[in-house]
Coordinates of C-alpha atoms in Angstrom, one line a residue:
X867 CA 91.9 -43.6 99.7
X868 CA 94.6 -46.3 99.5
X869 CA 96.2 -47.7 102.6
X870 CA 99.9 -47.2 102.4
X871 CA 103.2 -46.2 103.9
X872 CA 105.6 -44.3 101.6
X873 CA 108.6 -43.6 103.8
X874 CA 110.3 -46.0 106.3
X875 CA 113.8 -47.6 106.8
X876 CA 115.2 -51.1 107.5
X877 CA 118.8 -52.3 108.2
X878 CA 119.8 -51.2 104.8
X879 CA 119.7 -47.5 106.3
X880 CA 122.7 -46.7 108.7
X881 CA 120.3 -45.5 111.4
X882 CA 118.0 -48.7 111.5
X883 CA 118.4 -52.4 112.5
X884 CA 114.9 -53.5 111.3
X885 CA 114.6 -56.5 109.0
X886 CA 112.8 -55.7 105.8
X887 CA 110.5 -58.8 106.2
X888 CA 109.2 -57.5 109.7
X889 CA 108.1 -54.2 107.9
X890 CA 106.2 -56.3 105.4
X891 CA 104.5 -58.6 107.7
X892 CA 103.6 -55.6 109.9
X893 CA 102.0 -53.8 106.9
X894 CA 100.0 -56.9 106.0
X895 CA 98.7 -57.4 109.5
X896 CA 97.4 -53.8 109.6
X897 CA 95.8 -54.0 106.2
X898 CA 98.2 -51.9 104.2
X899 CA 97.7 -52.2 100.3
X900 CA 101.0 -50.9 99.3
X901 CA 104.4 -49.9 100.8
X902 CA 107.6 -48.3 99.6
X903 CA 110.9 -48.9 101.3
X904 CA 112.8 -45.6 101.3
X905 CA 116.3 -46.3 102.5
X906 CA 118.8 -43.5 103.3
X907 CA 121.6 -42.2 101.1
X908 CA 123.5 -39.0 102.0
X909 CA 126.7 -38.1 100.3
X910 CA 127.8 -36.1 103.4
X911 CA 126.5 -36.5 106.8
X912 CA 128.5 -35.8 109.8
X913 CA 129.4 -38.6 112.0
X914 CA 127.6 -41.3 110.1
X915 CA 128.2 -43.1 106.8
X916 CA 124.8 -43.1 104.8
X917 CA 126.0 -45.2 102.0
X918 CA 123.7 -47.7 100.6
X919 CA 124.5 -51.1 98.9
X920 CA 122.1 -51.1 96.1
X921 CA 122.6 -54.6 94.6
X922 CA 121.9 -56.2 98.0
X923 CA 118.9 -53.9 98.7
X924 CA 117.4 -54.5 95.4
X925 CA 117.9 -58.3 95.6
X926 CA 116.2 -58.4 99.0
X927 CA 113.3 -56.4 98.2
X928 CA 112.8 -58.2 95.0
X929 CA 112.7 -61.5 96.8
X930 CA 110.0 -60.1 99.2
X931 CA 108.0 -58.8 96.3
X932 CA 107.8 -62.2 95.0
X933 CA 107.2 -63.9 98.2
X934 CA 104.3 -61.5 99.2
X935 CA 102.9 -60.7 95.6
X936 CA 99.4 -61.8 96.4
X937 CA 99.2 -60.1 99.7
X938 CA 100.7 -56.6 99.3
X939 CA 102.4 -54.3 96.7
X940 CA 106.1 -53.5 97.6
X941 CA 108.0 -50.7 96.0
X942 CA 111.6 -50.0 96.1
X943 CA 112.3 -46.3 96.9
X944 CA 115.1 -44.1 98.3
X945 CA 115.4 -41.1 100.6
X946 CA 118.0 -39.0 99.3
X947 CA 119.7 -36.4 101.5
X948 CA 120.2 -33.4 99.3
X949 CA 123.4 -31.3 99.5
X950 CA 123.5 -29.4 96.3
X951 CA 127.3 -29.4 96.4
X952 CA 126.9 -33.0 95.3
X953 CA 124.2 -32.6 92.7
X954 CA 126.1 -34.6 89.9
X955 CA 126.9 -37.4 92.3
X956 CA 123.3 -37.6 93.5
X957 CA 121.9 -37.7 90.1
X958 CA 124.2 -40.4 89.1
X959 CA 123.5 -42.4 92.0
X960 CA 119.7 -42.1 91.5
X961 CA 120.2 -43.0 87.9
X962 CA 122.5 -46.1 88.7
X963 CA 119.8 -48.2 90.4
X964 CA 120.4 -52.0 89.3
X965 CA 117.8 -54.1 87.4
X966 CA 115.1 -51.4 87.3
X967 CA 115.0 -47.8 88.3
X968 CA 113.9 -46.7 91.8
X969 CA 110.1 -46.7 92.0
X970 CA 110.0 -43.5 94.2
X971 CA 112.7 -41.0 95.4
X972 CA 112.2 -38.5 98.4
X973 CA 114.2 -35.5 98.6
X974 CA 115.2 -34.3 102.0
X975 CA 117.4 -32.0 104.0
X976 CA 119.2 -33.4 106.9
X977 CA 122.3 -31.2 107.2
X978 CA 123.2 -27.5 106.5
X979 CA 126.8 -26.4 106.0
X980 CA 128.2 -29.6 107.2
X981 CA 126.2 -29.5 110.4
X982 CA 123.6 -32.0 111.2
X983 CA 120.0 -30.6 111.9
X984 CA 119.6 -32.8 114.8
X985 CA 119.4 -32.9 118.6
X986 CA 122.4 -31.5 120.4
X987 CA 124.5 -30.3 117.4
X988 CA 125.9 -27.0 116.7
X989 CA 123.1 -26.1 114.4
X990 CA 121.1 -24.7 117.1
X991 CA 123.7 -22.8 119.0
X992 CA 123.0 -19.1 119.5
X993 CA 119.8 -19.4 117.5
X994 CA 116.3 -18.8 118.8
X995 CA 113.8 -21.2 117.4
X996 CA 112.6 -18.9 114.8
X997 CA 116.0 -18.4 113.3
X998 CA 116.7 -22.2 113.2
X999 CA 113.4 -22.9 111.5
X1000 CA 113.9 -20.1 109.0
X1001 CA 117.4 -21.4 108.2
X1002 CA 116.2 -25.0 107.6
X1003 CA 113.3 -23.8 105.5
X1004 CA 115.5 -21.7 103.4
X1005 CA 117.7 -24.8 102.7
X1006 CA 114.6 -26.7 101.6
X1007 CA 113.5 -23.8 99.3
X1008 CA 116.9 -23.9 97.8
X1009 CA 116.5 -27.7 97.1
X1010 CA 113.1 -27.4 95.6
X1011 CA 114.1 -24.6 93.4
X1012 CA 117.3 -26.2 92.2
X1013 CA 117.0 -30.0 92.2
X1014 CA 114.6 -32.0 90.0
X1015 CA 115.5 -35.8 90.2
X1016 CA 113.0 -36.8 92.8
X1017 CA 109.2 -37.4 93.5
X1018 CA 108.2 -36.1 96.7
X1019 CA 109.8 -33.5 99.2
X1020 CA 110.2 -35.1 102.7
X1021 CA 109.4 -33.9 106.1
X1022 CA 109.3 -30.3 105.9
X1023 CA 109.0 -30.3 109.7
X1024 CA 112.2 -32.1 110.3
X1025 CA 113.7 -29.2 112.3
X1026 CA 110.7 -29.4 114.6
X1027 CA 112.0 -32.9 115.9
X1028 CA 115.0 -31.4 117.4
X1029 CA 116.5 -28.2 119.1
X1030 CA 116.8 -27.0 122.7
X1031 CA 113.4 -25.2 122.7
X1032 CA 110.3 -25.9 125.0
X1033 CA 108.0 -25.8 122.2
X1034 CA 109.7 -27.2 118.9
X1035 CA 106.8 -27.0 116.7
X1036 CA 106.7 -24.8 113.5
X1037 CA 103.8 -22.5 113.0
X1038 CA 102.9 -22.0 109.3
X1039 CA 101.9 -18.3 109.8
X1040 CA 105.4 -17.4 111.1
X1041 CA 107.1 -19.0 108.1
X1042 CA 104.4 -18.1 105.5
X1043 CA 106.4 -16.5 102.9
X1044 CA 109.1 -19.3 102.6
X1045 CA 106.5 -22.1 102.9
X1046 CA 104.4 -20.5 100.2
X1047 CA 107.5 -20.5 97.9
X1048 CA 108.3 -24.0 98.7
X1049 CA 104.7 -25.1 98.1
X1050 CA 104.5 -23.0 94.8
X1051 CA 107.7 -24.8 93.6
X1052 CA 106.5 -28.2 94.3
X1053 CA 103.0 -27.5 92.7
X1054 CA 104.5 -26.0 89.6
X1055 CA 107.0 -28.8 89.0
X1056 CA 104.3 -31.4 89.7
X1057 CA 106.3 -32.8 92.6
X1058 CA 104.4 -34.5 95.6
X1059 CA 104.4 -33.0 99.2
X1060 CA 105.0 -35.6 101.9
X1061 CA 102.8 -35.8 104.9
X1062 CA 105.2 -37.4 107.5
X1063 CA 103.5 -38.7 110.6
X1064 CA 106.6 -38.8 112.8
X1065 CA 105.3 -36.0 115.2
X1066 CA 101.6 -36.5 114.8
X1067 CA 101.2 -37.1 118.5
X1068 CA 101.5 -33.5 118.9
X1069 CA 98.2 -31.5 117.7
X1070 CA 100.5 -28.6 116.7
X1071 CA 102.1 -30.9 113.9
X1072 CA 98.4 -31.7 112.7
X1073 CA 97.8 -27.9 112.4
X1074 CA 101.1 -27.4 110.5
X1075 CA 100.3 -30.1 108.0
X1076 CA 96.8 -29.0 107.8
X1077 CA 97.9 -25.6 106.8
X1078 CA 100.4 -27.1 104.4
X1079 CA 97.8 -29.1 102.7
X1080 CA 95.2 -26.4 102.4
X1081 CA 97.7 -24.0 100.8
X1082 CA 99.3 -26.7 98.5
X1083 CA 95.8 -27.3 97.2
X1084 CA 95.2 -23.7 96.5
X1085 CA 98.6 -23.2 94.7
X1086 CA 97.6 -26.1 92.4
X1087 CA 99.6 -29.0 94.2
X1088 CA 98.2 -32.3 92.9
X1089 CA 100.2 -35.1 94.6
X1090 CA 100.4 -36.1 98.3
X1091 CA 102.5 -39.0 99.7
X1092 CA 102.1 -40.3 103.2
X1093 CA 104.9 -41.8 105.2
X1094 CA 105.5 -42.9 108.8
X1095 CA 109.3 -42.3 108.7
X1096 CA 109.5 -45.4 110.8
X1097 CA 112.8 -47.1 111.5
X1098 CA 111.3 -50.1 113.2
X1099 CA 108.4 -52.4 112.0
X1100 CA 105.9 -51.0 114.8
X1101 CA 104.0 -47.8 113.7
X1102 CA 101.8 -45.4 115.3
X1103 CA 98.7 -46.5 113.5
X1104 CA 96.5 -43.7 115.0
X1105 CA 98.9 -41.1 113.5
X1106 CA 98.4 -42.4 110.2
X1107 CA 94.6 -42.4 110.7
X1108 CA 94.9 -38.7 111.6
X1109 CA 97.1 -37.8 108.6
X1110 CA 94.5 -39.6 106.2
X1111 CA 91.7 -37.6 107.7
X1112 CA 93.6 -34.2 107.2
X1113 CA 94.6 -35.1 103.5
X1114 CA 91.0 -35.8 102.8
X1115 CA 89.6 -32.6 104.5
X1116 CA 92.1 -30.6 102.4
X1117 CA 90.4 -31.9 99.1
X1118 CA 93.0 -34.6 98.2
X1119 CA 90.9 -37.8 97.4
X1120 CA 93.7 -40.2 96.8
X1121 CA 97.5 -40.6 97.7
X1122 CA 100.1 -40.6 95.1
X1123 CA 102.0 -43.8 94.3
X1124 CA 104.9 -44.3 91.9
X1125 CA 106.5 -46.9 89.6
X1126 CA 109.8 -46.3 87.9
X1127 CA 109.8 -42.9 89.3
X1128 CA 106.5 -41.9 87.4
X1129 CA 103.2 -41.3 89.0
X1130 CA 100.8 -44.3 88.9
X1131 CA 97.5 -43.2 87.2
X1132 CA 94.0 -44.3 87.3
X1133 CA 94.6 -46.8 89.9
X1134 CA 91.8 -46.9 92.3
X1135 CA 92.1 -48.0 96.0
X1136 CA 90.4 -51.4 96.7
X1137 CA 89.7 -50.4 100.2
X1138 CA 88.4 -47.3 101.8

């Protein structure tokens, strides 16, 4: 299974100050074969401007691709916060990439009804944990059923990061009906499911993603992407190892990689 990271952010994202070069050198130092920058773009995000300077972004990553071409494969991607009110603007932005198309696009949900799904926001007011999680997952379902211009759906457990609850984790069984519909839509449309290691220090997260993987496989899902969602160069390498183990146990023998928003086929890992 190829060693890679297909979800992380540098200073091109509004919530990171990291230098792109540091991400590259850190990845090389830990033996990664391929990485994909996935900088943020949201057309509406409360309290923060998640615009993205595409010409500067592409130029910088193109320079790194040339400099490190003999050491690591570097892809140019995007994490697109999906608000279906801006569907046409989102599609236009994705299709407007300069020079060449994006290699890879993650679709994510970060805000619902103009309220950020984040720590301390109004989203969680007067909601028990199960209500907040159900509302978030229904928003994810709406996206996977009504949006097409992406490769992988990101961090289904995003809502588990936040909220004023003693136990923030998501239990698959409690959300089985909605999660099955999400996984079924991803599988039928041949979209990838992202395994996001951000919360992998909690064994409950491992169980949630194990359940996702097993059921995605049963529903005909083919493609898995793996990302740390790191906003700094340093990563939790143990969590990456745990995630790779879960993916293999669920019966997925290789991670999906993309070029020009198309799946890379028949490319074997050079390391195991």
